[in-house]
Short mmCIF file of C-alpha atoms in Angstrom, two decimals:
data_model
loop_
_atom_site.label_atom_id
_atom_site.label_comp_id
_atom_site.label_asym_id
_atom_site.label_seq_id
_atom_site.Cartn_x
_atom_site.Cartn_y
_atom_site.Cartn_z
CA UNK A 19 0.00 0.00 0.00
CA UNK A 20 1.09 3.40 -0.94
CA UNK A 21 0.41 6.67 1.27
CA UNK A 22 1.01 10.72 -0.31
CA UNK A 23 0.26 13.74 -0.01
CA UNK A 24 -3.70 14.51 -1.32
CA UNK A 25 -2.21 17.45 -3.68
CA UNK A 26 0.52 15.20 -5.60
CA UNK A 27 -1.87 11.71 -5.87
CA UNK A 28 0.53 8.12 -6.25
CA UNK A 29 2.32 8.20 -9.70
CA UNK A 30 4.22 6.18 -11.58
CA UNK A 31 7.12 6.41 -14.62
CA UNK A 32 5.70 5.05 -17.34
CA UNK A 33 6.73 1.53 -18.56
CA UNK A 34 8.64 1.91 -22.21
CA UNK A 35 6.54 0.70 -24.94
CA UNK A 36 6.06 -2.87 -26.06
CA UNK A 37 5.89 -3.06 -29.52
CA UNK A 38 4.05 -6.38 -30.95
CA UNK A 39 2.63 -7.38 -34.49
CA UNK A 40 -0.47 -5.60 -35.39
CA UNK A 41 -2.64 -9.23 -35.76
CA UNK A 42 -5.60 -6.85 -35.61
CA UNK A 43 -6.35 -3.14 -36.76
CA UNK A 44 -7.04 -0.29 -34.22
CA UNK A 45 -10.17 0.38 -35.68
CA UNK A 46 -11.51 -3.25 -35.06
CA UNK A 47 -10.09 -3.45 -31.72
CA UNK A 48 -12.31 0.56 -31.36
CA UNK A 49 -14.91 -1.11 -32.73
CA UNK A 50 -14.70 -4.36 -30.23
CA UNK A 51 -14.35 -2.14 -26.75
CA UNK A 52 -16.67 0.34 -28.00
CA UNK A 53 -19.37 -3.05 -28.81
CA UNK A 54 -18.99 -3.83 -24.55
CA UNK A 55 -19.55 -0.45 -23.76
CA UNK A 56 -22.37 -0.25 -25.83
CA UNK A 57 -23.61 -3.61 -24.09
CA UNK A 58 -22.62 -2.20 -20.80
CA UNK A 59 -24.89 0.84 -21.18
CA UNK A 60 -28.04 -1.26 -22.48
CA UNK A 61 -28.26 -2.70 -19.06
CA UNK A 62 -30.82 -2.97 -17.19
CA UNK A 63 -29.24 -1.58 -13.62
CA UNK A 64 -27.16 0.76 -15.42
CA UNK A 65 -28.81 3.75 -15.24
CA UNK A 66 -30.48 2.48 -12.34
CA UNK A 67 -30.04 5.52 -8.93
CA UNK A 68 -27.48 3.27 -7.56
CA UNK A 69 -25.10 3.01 -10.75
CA UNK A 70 -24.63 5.26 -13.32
CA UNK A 71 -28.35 6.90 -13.80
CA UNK A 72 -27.61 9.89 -12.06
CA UNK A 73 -23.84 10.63 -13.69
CA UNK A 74 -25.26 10.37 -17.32
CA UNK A 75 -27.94 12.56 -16.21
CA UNK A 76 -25.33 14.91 -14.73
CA UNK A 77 -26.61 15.25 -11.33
CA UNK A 78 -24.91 14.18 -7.68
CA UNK A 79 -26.37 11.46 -6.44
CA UNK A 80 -26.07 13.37 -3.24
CA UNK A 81 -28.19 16.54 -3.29
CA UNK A 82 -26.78 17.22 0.18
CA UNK A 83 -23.08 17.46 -0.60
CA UNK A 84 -21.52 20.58 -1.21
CA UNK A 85 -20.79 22.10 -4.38
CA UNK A 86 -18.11 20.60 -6.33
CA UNK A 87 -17.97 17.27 -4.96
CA UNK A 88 -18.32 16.08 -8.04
CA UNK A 89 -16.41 17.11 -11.91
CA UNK A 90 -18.02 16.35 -15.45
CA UNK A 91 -15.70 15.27 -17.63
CA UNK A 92 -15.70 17.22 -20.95
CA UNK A 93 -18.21 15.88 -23.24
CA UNK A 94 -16.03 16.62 -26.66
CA UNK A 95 -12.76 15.91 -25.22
CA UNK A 96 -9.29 16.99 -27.54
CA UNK A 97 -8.54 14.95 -30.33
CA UNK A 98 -5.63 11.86 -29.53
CA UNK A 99 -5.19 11.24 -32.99
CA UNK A 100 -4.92 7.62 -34.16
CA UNK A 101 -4.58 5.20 -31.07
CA UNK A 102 -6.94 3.37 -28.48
CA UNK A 103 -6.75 4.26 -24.65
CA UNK A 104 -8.16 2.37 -21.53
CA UNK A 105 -8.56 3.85 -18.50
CA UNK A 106 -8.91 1.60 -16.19
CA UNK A 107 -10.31 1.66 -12.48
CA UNK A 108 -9.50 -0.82 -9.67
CA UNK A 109 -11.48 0.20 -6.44
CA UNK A 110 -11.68 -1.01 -3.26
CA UNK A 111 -14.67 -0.61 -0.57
CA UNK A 112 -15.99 -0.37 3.02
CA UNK A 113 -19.57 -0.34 3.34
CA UNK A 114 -22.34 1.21 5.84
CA UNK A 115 -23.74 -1.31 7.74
CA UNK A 116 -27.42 0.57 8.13
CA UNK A 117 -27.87 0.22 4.94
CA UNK A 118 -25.21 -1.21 2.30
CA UNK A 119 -23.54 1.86 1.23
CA UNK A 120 -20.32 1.25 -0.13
CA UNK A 121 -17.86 4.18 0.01
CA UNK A 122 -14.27 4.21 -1.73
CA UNK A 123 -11.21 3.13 0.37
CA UNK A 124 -8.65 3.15 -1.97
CA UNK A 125 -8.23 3.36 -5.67
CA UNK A 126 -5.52 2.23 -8.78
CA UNK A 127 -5.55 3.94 -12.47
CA UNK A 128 -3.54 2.37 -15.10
CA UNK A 129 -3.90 3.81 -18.70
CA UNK A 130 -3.03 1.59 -21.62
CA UNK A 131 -2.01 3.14 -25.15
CA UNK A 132 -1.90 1.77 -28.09
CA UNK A 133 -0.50 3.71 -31.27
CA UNK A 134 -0.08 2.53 -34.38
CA UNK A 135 3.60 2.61 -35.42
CA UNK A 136 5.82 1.44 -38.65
CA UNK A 137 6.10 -1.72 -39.77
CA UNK A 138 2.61 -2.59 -39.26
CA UNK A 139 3.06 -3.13 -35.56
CA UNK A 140 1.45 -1.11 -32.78
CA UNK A 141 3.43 0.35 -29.65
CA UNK A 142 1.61 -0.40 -25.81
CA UNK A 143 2.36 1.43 -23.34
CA UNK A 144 1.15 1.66 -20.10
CA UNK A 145 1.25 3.83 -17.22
CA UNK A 146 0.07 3.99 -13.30
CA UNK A 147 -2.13 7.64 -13.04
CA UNK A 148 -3.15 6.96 -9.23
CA UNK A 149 -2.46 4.13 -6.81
CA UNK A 150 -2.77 4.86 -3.23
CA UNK A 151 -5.86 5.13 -0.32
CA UNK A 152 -9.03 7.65 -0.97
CA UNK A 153 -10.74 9.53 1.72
CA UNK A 154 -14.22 7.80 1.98
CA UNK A 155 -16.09 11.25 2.41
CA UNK A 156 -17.28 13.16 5.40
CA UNK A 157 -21.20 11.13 4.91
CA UNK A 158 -19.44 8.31 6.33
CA UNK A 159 -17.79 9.83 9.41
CA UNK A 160 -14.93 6.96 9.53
CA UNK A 161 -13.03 9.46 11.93
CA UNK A 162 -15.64 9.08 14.82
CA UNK A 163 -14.16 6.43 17.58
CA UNK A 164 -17.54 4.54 17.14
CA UNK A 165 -16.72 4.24 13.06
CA UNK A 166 -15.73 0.43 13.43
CA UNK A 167 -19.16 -0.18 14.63
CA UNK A 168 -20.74 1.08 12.04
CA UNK A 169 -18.93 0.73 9.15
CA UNK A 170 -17.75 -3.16 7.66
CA UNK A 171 -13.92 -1.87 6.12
CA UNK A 172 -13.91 -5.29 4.28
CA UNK A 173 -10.32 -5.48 6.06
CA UNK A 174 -10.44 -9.43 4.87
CA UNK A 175 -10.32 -8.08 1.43
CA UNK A 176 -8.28 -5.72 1.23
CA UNK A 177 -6.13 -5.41 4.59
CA UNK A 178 -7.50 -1.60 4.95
CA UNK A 179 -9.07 -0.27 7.79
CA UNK A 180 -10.00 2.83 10.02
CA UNK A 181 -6.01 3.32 11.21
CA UNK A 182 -4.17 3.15 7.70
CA UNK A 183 -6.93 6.09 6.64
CA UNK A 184 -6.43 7.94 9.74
CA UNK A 185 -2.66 7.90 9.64
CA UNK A 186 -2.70 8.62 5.93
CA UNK A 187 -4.53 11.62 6.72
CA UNK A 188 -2.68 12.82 9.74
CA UNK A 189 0.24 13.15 7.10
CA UNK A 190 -1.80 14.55 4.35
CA UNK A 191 -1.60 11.46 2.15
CA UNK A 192 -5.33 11.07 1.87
CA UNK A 193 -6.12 11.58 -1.61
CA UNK A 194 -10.12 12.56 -2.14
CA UNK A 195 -12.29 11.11 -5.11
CA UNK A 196 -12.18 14.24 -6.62
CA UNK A 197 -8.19 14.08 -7.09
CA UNK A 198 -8.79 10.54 -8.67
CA UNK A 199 -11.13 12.53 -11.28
CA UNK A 200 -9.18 14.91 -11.78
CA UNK A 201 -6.23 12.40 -12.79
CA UNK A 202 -8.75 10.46 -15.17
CA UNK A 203 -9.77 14.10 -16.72
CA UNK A 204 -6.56 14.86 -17.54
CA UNK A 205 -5.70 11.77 -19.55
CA UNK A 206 -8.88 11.59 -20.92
CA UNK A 207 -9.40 11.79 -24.68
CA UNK A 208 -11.29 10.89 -27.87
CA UNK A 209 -9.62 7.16 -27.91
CA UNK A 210 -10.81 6.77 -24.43
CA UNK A 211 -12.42 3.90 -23.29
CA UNK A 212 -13.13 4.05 -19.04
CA UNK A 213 -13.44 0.03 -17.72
CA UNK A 214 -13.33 -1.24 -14.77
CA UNK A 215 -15.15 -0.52 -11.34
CA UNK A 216 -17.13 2.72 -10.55
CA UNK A 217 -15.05 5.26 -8.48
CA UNK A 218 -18.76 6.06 -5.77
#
C-alpha cells in the first residue's frame, strides 16, 4: 500500500513501450471495446439511482453534498489522434452497515495506449495515473471512535481499515475522489475507453 500527499496523488514512470505485431487493426479493436460499452450501457441496472443513472444525467447522487464534490468530464474531449486508450479503475470498498452503502477506500488507475507505429506493428504502453488510499467522504464519518461499529472496512479483502486512513490523513496522504477525477480528466481523450469498477 502506498500513502502521499492529497495534492501530488501516487504516480508512476511510465513503462517503455512494447511493440508487438499488429494481428488486428485499431479500428476493429475501437470497434470491439466500443461493442462492450455499448452492451454495458443497455443494461438494465445501469442507469439504475445506484449506478450510473444519475452521472449520465449529470446530477450528484447526493443533493446534500456541497458544491463541487463532483467534476463532469468534458463531453467533446481533444482529439488523440490515431490510437486506443483504456482507463482503467480498480477500487476497493468499506460499506455502511445501516444500509449497504459502499464508500471508496482506496483506488488504482492504469492507462493503456496503443499507437499505431511502422512496420505494421502497434506500440503499448502503459502507465500507473493513481495508486494509493481515498478519503471515503465526510457522509461516512470513519473518523468518529464509534466508526468500526458502524462501518464493515472489508479489512479481509483488502487489509485496509480505520487506522491506515487515519494515519494517511494525519500526514496529508489522503487523496479525495475528486483528485482521482481529476487524474482520469486529464488523460482523458477521444480514444478513451473508461473500464473497470465505478469510483462512488
Amino acid at each position: 500500500r502506498r500513502t502521499t500527499s492529497a495534492e501530488t496523488p501516487a504516480t508512476s514512470a511510465a513503462h517503455a513501450p512494447t511493440v508487438m505485431p499488429l494481428r488486428v487493426s485499431l479500428a476493429r479493436l475501437a470497434a470491439d471495446v466500443g461493442g462492450m460499452a455499448a452492451a454495458t450501457s443497455r443494461h438494465g441496472k445501469f442507469l439504475s439511482p445506484e449506478l450510473y443513472g444519475p452521472l449520465v444525467a449529470d446530477e450528484s447522487p447526493f443533493p446534500e453534498s456541497p458544491a463541487g464534490d463532483w467534476c463532469a468530464l468534458d463531453a467533446a474531449p481533444p482529439s488523440g489522434g490515431d490510437a486506443v486508450t483504456w482507463l482503467a479503475l480498480d477500487v476497493e470498498m468499506c460499506e455502511r452497515r445501516s444500509d449497504g452503502a459502499r464508500f471508496p477506500v482506496s483506488c488504482c488507475v492504469t492507462r493503456t495506449r496503443w499507437e499505431a507505429v511502422s512496420g505494421g506493428h502497434v506500440a503499448a504502453r502503459r502507465e500507473t495515473l493513481f495508486d494509493g488510499l481515498v478519503n471515503p467522504g465526510t457522509e461516512l464519518r470513519w473518523c468518529e471512535a464509534d466508526a468500526d461499529a458502524r462501518i464493515d472496512w472489508k479489512a479481509d479483502v483488502h487489509g485496509l481499515g480505520r487506522e491506515e486512513h487515519a494515519a494517511a490523513l494525519d500526514e496529508g496522504g489522503l487523496a479525495s475522489v475528486q483528485d482521482v477525477q481529476r487524474r482520469l480528466r486529464l488523460a482523458w481523450d477521444d480514444t478513451a475507453f473508461l473500464v473497470g469498477h465505478k469510483l462512488s
